[in-house]
Amino acid sequence: TINIKADEQNPHHEFIMAANNLGSIPPNTALMVITTDGKRYELFLSADEKKNAKVIIDYKSPAK
């Protein structure tokens, strides 16, 4: 579990999954679960020796 703070002072975060090897069953896969404001988002990531997976989180201030 990684907790990050996304706000006006820290609006941009990037997470990159890179495959160092393919293991016994390629490609490398992961499930990323993001929980914010009581909402849950599930992202399925896949990477191999030629392609990485990148998730970008950009904070947007709530409408007032």
PDB file of C-alpha atoms in Angstrom:
ATOM      1  CA  THR A   1       0.000   0.000   0.000  1.00  0.00           C
ATOM      2  CA  ILE A   2       1.282   3.413  -0.982  1.00  0.00           C
ATOM      3  CA  ASN A   3      -0.447   6.572   0.188  1.00  0.00           C
ATOM      4  CA  ILE A   4       0.083   9.742  -1.808  1.00  0.00           C
ATOM      5  CA  LYS A   5      -1.255  13.232  -1.324  1.00  0.00           C
ATOM      6  CA  ALA A   6      -2.612  14.890  -4.444  1.00  0.00           C
ATOM      7  CA  ASP A   7      -3.513  18.528  -3.881  1.00  0.00           C
ATOM      8  CA  GLU A   8      -2.810  21.957  -5.372  1.00  0.00           C
ATOM      9  CA  GLN A   9       0.773  21.887  -4.047  1.00  0.00           C
ATOM     10  CA  ASN A  10       1.382  18.293  -5.304  1.00  0.00           C
ATOM     11  CA  PRO A  11      -0.893  17.954  -8.348  1.00  0.00           C
ATOM     12  CA  HIS A  12       1.041  15.498 -10.559  1.00  0.00           C
ATOM     13  CA  HIS A  13       2.110  11.893  -9.814  1.00  0.00           C
ATOM     14  CA  GLU A  14       3.424   9.215 -12.187  1.00  0.00           C
ATOM     15  CA  PHE A  15       3.770   5.487 -11.516  1.00  0.00           C
ATOM     16  CA  ILE A  16       5.706   3.322 -13.963  1.00  0.00           C
ATOM     17  CA  MET A  17       5.746  -0.477 -14.024  1.00  0.00           C
ATOM     18  CA  ALA A  18       8.765  -1.870 -15.879  1.00  0.00           C
ATOM     19  CA  ALA A  19       9.559  -5.521 -16.552  1.00  0.00           C
ATOM     20  CA  ASN A  20      13.137  -6.549 -15.742  1.00  0.00           C
ATOM     21  CA  ASN A  21      12.376 -10.030 -17.096  1.00  0.00           C
ATOM     22  CA  LEU A  22       9.296 -11.877 -18.314  1.00  0.00           C
ATOM     23  CA  GLY A  23       9.151 -14.537 -15.623  1.00  0.00           C
ATOM     24  CA  SER A  24       7.573 -17.904 -16.380  1.00  0.00           C
ATOM     25  CA  ILE A  25       4.282 -16.536 -17.778  1.00  0.00           C
ATOM     26  CA  PRO A  26       4.717 -13.289 -19.730  1.00  0.00           C
ATOM     27  CA  PRO A  27       3.752 -10.480 -19.736  1.00  0.00           C
ATOM     28  CA  ASN A  28       4.134  -9.084 -16.219  1.00  0.00           C
ATOM     29  CA  THR A  29       0.772  -7.927 -14.923  1.00  0.00           C
ATOM     30  CA  ALA A  30      -0.542  -6.048 -11.914  1.00  0.00           C
ATOM     31  CA  LEU A  31      -3.806  -4.768 -10.492  1.00  0.00           C
ATOM     32  CA  MET A  32      -3.622  -1.208  -9.155  1.00  0.00           C
ATOM     33  CA  VAL A  33      -6.473  -0.136  -6.903  1.00  0.00           C
ATOM     34  CA  ILE A  34      -6.954   3.597  -6.333  1.00  0.00           C
ATOM     35  CA  THR A  35      -9.296   4.758  -3.591  1.00  0.00           C
ATOM     36  CA  THR A  36     -10.223   8.428  -3.301  1.00  0.00           C
ATOM     37  CA  ASP A  37     -13.240  10.264  -1.909  1.00  0.00           C
ATOM     38  CA  GLY A  38     -14.907   6.927  -1.186  1.00  0.00           C
ATOM     39  CA  LYS A  39     -14.595   5.820  -4.827  1.00  0.00           C
ATOM     40  CA  ARG A  40     -12.615   2.771  -5.930  1.00  0.00           C
ATOM     41  CA  TYR A  41     -10.867   2.466  -9.297  1.00  0.00           C
ATOM     42  CA  GLU A  42      -9.234  -0.751 -10.536  1.00  0.00           C
ATOM     43  CA  LEU A  43      -6.535  -0.515 -13.213  1.00  0.00           C
ATOM     44  CA  PHE A  44      -5.048  -3.573 -14.886  1.00  0.00           C
ATOM     45  CA  LEU A  45      -1.414  -3.004 -15.896  1.00  0.00           C
ATOM     46  CA  SER A  46       0.784  -5.035 -18.221  1.00  0.00           C
ATOM     47  CA  ALA A  47       4.470  -4.684 -19.102  1.00  0.00           C
ATOM     48  CA  ASP A  48       7.033  -6.668 -21.057  1.00  0.00           C
ATOM     49  CA  GLU A  49      10.640  -6.098 -22.088  1.00  0.00           C
ATOM     50  CA  LYS A  50       9.558  -3.651 -24.818  1.00  0.00           C
ATOM     51  CA  LYS A  51       6.649  -1.778 -23.191  1.00  0.00           C
ATOM     52  CA  ASN A  52       6.183  -0.296 -19.729  1.00  0.00           C
ATOM     53  CA  ALA A  53       2.917   0.625 -18.047  1.00  0.00           C
ATOM     54  CA  LYS A  54       2.433   4.185 -16.749  1.00  0.00           C
ATOM     55  CA  VAL A  55      -0.345   5.627 -14.606  1.00  0.00           C
ATOM     56  CA  ILE A  56      -0.615   9.406 -14.276  1.00  0.00           C
ATOM     57  CA  ILE A  57      -2.619  11.010 -11.478  1.00  0.00           C
ATOM     58  CA  ASP A  58      -3.386  14.715 -11.876  1.00  0.00           C
ATOM     59  CA  TYR A  59      -5.211  16.574  -9.137  1.00  0.00           C
ATOM     60  CA  LYS A  60      -8.104  18.781 -10.205  1.00  0.00           C
ATOM     61  CA  SER A  61      -9.637  21.052  -7.600  1.00  0.00           C
ATOM     62  CA  PRO A  62     -13.312  20.451  -6.911  1.00  0.00           C
ATOM     63  CA  ALA A  63     -15.817  22.814  -8.519  1.00  0.00           C
ATOM     64  CA  LYS A  64     -16.971  25.488  -6.107  1.00  0.00           C
TER      65      LYS A  64
END
